[in-house]
mmCIF file of C-alpha atoms in Angstrom:
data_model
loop_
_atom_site.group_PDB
_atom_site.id
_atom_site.type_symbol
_atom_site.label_atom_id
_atom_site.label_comp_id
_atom_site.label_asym_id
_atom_site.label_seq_id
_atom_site.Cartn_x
_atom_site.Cartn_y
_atom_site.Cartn_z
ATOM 1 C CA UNK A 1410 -1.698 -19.060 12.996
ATOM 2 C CA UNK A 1411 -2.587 -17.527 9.756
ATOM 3 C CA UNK A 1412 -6.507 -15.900 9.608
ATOM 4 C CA UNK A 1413 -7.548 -13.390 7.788
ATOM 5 C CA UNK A 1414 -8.463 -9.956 9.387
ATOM 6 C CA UNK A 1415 -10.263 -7.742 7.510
ATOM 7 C CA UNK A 1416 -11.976 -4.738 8.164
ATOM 8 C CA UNK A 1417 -14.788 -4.733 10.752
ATOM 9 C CA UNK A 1418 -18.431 -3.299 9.456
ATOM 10 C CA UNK A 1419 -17.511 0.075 11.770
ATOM 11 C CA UNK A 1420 -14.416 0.544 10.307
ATOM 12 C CA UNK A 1421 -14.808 0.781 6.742
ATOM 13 C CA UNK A 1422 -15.506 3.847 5.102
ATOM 14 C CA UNK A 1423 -18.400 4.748 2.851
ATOM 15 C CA UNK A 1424 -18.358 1.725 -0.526
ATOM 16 C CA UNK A 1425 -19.723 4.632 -2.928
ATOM 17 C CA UNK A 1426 -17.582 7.502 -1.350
ATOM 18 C CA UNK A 1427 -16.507 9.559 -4.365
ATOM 19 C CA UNK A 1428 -13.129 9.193 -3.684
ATOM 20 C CA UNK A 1429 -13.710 5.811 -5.110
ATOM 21 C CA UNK A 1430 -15.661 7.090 -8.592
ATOM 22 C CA UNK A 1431 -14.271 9.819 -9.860
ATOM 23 C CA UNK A 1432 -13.324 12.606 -13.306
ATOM 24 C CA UNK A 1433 -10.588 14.642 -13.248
ATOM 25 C CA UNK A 1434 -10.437 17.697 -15.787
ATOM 26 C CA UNK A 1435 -6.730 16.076 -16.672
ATOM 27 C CA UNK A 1436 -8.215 13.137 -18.287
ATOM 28 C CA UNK A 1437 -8.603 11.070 -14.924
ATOM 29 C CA UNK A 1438 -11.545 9.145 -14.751
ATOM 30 C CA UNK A 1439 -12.086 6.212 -12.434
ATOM 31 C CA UNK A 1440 -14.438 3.746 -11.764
ATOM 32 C CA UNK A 1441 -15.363 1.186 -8.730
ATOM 33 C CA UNK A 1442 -18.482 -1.658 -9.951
ATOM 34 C CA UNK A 1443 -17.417 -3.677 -7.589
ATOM 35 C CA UNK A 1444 -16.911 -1.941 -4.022
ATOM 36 C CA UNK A 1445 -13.515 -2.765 -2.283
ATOM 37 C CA UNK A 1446 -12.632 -5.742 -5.368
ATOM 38 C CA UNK A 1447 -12.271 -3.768 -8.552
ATOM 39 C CA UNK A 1448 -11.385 -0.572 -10.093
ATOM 40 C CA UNK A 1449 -11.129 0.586 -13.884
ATOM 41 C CA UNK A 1450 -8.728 3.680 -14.811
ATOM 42 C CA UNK A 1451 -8.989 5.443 -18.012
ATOM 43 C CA UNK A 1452 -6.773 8.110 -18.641
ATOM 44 C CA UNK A 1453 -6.456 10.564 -21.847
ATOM 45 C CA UNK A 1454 -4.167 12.858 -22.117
ATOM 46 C CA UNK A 1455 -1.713 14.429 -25.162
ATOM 47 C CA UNK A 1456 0.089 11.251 -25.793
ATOM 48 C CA UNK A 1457 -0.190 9.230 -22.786
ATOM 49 C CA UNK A 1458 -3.051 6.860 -22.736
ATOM 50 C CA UNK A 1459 -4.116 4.247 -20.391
ATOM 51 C CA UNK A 1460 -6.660 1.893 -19.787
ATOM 52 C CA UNK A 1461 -6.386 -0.300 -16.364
ATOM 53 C CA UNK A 1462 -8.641 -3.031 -13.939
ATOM 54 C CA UNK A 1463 -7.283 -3.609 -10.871
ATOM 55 C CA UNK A 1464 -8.605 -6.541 -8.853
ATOM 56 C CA UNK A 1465 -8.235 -7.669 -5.902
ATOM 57 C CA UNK A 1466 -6.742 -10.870 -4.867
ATOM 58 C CA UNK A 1467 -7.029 -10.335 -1.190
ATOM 59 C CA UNK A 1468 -9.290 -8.828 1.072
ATOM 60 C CA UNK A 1469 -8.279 -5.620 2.890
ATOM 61 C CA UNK A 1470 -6.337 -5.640 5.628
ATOM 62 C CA UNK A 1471 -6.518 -3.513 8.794
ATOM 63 C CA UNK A 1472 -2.759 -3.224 9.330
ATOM 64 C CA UNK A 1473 -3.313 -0.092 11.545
ATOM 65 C CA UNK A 1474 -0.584 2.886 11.861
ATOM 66 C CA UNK A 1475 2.398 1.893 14.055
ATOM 67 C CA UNK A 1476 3.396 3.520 17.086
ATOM 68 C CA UNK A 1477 4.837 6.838 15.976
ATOM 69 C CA UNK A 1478 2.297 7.262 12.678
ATOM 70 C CA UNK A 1479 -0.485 7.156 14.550
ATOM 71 C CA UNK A 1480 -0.746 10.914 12.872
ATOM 72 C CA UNK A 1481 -1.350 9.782 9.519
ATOM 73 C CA UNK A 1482 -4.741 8.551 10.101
ATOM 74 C CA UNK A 1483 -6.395 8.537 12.873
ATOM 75 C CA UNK A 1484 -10.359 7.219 11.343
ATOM 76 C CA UNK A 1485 -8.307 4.140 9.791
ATOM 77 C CA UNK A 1486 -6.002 2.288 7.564
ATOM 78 C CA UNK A 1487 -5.440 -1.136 5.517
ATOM 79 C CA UNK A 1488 -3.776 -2.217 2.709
ATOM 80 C CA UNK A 1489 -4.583 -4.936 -0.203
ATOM 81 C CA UNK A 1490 -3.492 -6.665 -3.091
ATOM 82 C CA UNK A 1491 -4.315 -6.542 -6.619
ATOM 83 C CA UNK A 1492 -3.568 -7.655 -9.613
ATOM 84 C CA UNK A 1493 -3.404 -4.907 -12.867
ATOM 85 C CA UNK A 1494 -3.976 -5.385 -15.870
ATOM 86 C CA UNK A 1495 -4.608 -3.450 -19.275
ATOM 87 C CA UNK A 1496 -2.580 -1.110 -21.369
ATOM 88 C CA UNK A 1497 -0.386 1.873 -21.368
ATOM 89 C CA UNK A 1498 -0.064 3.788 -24.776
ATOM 90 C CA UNK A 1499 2.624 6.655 -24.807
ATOM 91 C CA UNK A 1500 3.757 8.779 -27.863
ATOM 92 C CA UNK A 1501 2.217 6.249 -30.270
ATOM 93 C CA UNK A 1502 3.608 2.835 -28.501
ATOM 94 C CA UNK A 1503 1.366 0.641 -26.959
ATOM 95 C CA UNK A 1504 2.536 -1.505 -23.619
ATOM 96 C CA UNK A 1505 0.356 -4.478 -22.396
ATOM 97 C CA UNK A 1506 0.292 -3.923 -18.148
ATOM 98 C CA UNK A 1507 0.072 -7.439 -16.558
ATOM 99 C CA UNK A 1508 1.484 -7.034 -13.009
ATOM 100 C CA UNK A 1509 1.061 -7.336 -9.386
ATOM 101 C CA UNK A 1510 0.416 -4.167 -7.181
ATOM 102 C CA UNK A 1511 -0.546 -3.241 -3.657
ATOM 103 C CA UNK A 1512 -2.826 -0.151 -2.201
ATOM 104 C CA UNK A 1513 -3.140 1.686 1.334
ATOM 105 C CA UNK A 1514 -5.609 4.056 2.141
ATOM 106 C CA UNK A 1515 -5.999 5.892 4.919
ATOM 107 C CA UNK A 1516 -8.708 8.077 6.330
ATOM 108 C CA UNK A 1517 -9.598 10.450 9.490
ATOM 109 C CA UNK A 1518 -7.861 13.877 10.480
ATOM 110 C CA UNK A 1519 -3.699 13.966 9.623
ATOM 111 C CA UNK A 1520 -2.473 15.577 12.356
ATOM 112 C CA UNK A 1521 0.938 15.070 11.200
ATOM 113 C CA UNK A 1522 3.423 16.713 13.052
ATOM 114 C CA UNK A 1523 6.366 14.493 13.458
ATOM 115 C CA UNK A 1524 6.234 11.429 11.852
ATOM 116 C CA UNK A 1525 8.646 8.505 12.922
ATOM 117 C CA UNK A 1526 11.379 7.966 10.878
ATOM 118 C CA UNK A 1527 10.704 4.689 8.959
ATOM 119 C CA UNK A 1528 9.430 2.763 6.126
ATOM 120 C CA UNK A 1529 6.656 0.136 4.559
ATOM 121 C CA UNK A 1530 8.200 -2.491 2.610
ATOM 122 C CA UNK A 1531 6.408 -4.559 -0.042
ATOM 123 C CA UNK A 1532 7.004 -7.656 -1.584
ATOM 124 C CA UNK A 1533 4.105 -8.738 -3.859
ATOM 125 C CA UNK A 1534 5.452 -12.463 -5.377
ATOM 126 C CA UNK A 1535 2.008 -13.728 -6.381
ATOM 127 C CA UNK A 1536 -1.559 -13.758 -5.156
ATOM 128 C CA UNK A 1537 -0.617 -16.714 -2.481
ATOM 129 C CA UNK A 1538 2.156 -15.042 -0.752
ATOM 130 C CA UNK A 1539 2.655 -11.676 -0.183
ATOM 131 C CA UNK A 1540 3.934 -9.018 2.916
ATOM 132 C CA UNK A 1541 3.951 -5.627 4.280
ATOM 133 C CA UNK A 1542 6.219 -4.199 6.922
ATOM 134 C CA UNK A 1543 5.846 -1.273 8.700
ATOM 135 C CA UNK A 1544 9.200 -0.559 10.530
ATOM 136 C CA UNK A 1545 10.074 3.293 12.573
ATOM 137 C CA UNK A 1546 12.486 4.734 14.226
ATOM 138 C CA UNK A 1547 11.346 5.608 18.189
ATOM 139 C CA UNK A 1548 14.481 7.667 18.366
ATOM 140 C CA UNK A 1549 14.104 11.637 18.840
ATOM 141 C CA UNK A 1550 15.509 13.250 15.097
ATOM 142 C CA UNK A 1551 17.998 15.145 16.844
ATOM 143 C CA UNK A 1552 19.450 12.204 18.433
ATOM 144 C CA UNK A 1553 18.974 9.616 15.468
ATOM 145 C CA UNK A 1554 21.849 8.532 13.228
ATOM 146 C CA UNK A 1555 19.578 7.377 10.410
ATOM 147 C CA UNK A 1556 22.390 5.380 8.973
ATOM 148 C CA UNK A 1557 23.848 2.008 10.604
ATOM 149 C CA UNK A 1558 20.354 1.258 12.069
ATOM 150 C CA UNK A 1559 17.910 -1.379 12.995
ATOM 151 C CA UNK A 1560 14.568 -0.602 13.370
ATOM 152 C CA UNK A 1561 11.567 -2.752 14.743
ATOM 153 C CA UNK A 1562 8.631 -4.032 12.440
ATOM 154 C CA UNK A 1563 5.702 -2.356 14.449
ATOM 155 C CA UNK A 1564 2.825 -3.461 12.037
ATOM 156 C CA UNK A 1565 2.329 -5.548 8.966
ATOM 157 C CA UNK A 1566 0.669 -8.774 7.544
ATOM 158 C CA UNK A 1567 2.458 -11.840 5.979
ATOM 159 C CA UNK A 1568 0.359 -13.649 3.231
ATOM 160 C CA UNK A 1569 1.021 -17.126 2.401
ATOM 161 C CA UNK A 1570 -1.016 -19.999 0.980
ATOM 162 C CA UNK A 1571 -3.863 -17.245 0.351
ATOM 163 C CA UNK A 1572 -4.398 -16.500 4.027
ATOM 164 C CA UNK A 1573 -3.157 -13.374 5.616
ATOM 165 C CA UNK A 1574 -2.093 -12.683 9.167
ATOM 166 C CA UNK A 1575 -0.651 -9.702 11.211
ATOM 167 C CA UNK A 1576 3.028 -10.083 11.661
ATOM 168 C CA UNK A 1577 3.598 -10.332 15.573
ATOM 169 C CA UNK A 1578 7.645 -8.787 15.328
ATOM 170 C CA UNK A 1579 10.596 -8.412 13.101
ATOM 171 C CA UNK A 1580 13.231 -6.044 12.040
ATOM 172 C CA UNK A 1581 14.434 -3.428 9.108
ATOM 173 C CA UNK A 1582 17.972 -3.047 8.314
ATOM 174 C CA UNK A 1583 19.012 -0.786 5.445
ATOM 175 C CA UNK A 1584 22.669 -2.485 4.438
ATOM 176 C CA UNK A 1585 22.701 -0.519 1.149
ATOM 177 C CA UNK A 1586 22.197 3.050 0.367
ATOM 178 C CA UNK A 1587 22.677 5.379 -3.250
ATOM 179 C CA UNK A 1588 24.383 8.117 -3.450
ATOM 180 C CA UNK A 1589 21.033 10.150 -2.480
ATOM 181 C CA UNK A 1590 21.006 8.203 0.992
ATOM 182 C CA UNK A 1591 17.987 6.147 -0.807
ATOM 183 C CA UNK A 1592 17.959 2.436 0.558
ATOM 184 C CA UNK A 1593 18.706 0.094 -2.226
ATOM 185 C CA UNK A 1594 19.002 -3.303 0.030
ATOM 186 C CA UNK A 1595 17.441 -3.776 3.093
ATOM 187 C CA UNK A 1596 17.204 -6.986 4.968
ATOM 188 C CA UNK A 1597 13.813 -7.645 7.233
#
């Protein structure tokens, strides 16, 4: 069953909160005419340059924090979809931005002390199908091996044929990791 869940009326956070509409004295300066669908960065500094919409392609979904990052936010939390688009100048060279991206946000006190061992995954392959995973670790750190482990998907959405809907369970397995312990294959 795949329906759409977005966030309900006493969930969402102020549309014209500043965190939305904003200058920074770094050259930051971003914009929000359309509340929760589009946002336009402009950016000026020394020889970076950058001019950017992001718009939505999905509406945003209340993933919630699984069990064990229930610290991170405890007011709320969703993620959506976008697509970006405009261009990047840097020492001189301009680069045309035409790409696929995904946002969280989350909001309420961060009590954080001891966040589950874990990780989102994204895969953005157009605006019809998309995912998150949320996956953690239950284990105690002093008794977790971190490597050679499966971990359960304890939140996320799966988007496909434009309709999004909470994934119910699933796994994360790292197979691959750098030198730096980094994952650089993992298998949900």
């Amino acid at each position: 069953d795949f329906t759409a869940q977005p966030l309900a009326p006493e969930d969402q956070i102020p549309l014209r909160s500043k965190v939305f509409e904003f200058s920074t004295p770094g050259g930051l300066t971003v914009r929000n005419p359309e509340p929760m669908q589009r946002f336009e960065f402009d950016y000026k500094n020394g020889p970076c340059q950058a001019e950017l919409v992001w718009d939505a392609f999905m509406e945003p979904f209340d993933t919630g924090l699984a069990k064990g990052w229930d610290e991170w936010g405890e007011g709320g939390h969703y993620e959506q979809c976008a697509r970006v688009t405009g261009q990047l100048t840097l020492d001189g060279e301009r680069y045309d931005i035409d790409c696929l991206a995904g946002r969280d946000r989350s909001w309420g006190p961060h009590n954080i002390k001891g966040i589950a061992r874990g990780g989102f995954t994204w895969g953005i392959a157009s605006p019809e199908h998309a995912f998150l995973s949320q996956a953690t670790s239950l284990t105690p750190p002093h008794e977790d091996p971190f490597f050679g482990t499966t971990e359960e998907i304890r939140a996320g959405w799966y988007r496909r044929d434009g309709h999004t809907a909470r994934i119910i369970s699933g796994t994360r397995r790292v197979v691959e990791r750098g030198t730096d312990g980094e994952p650089t294959r993992v298998v949900l």
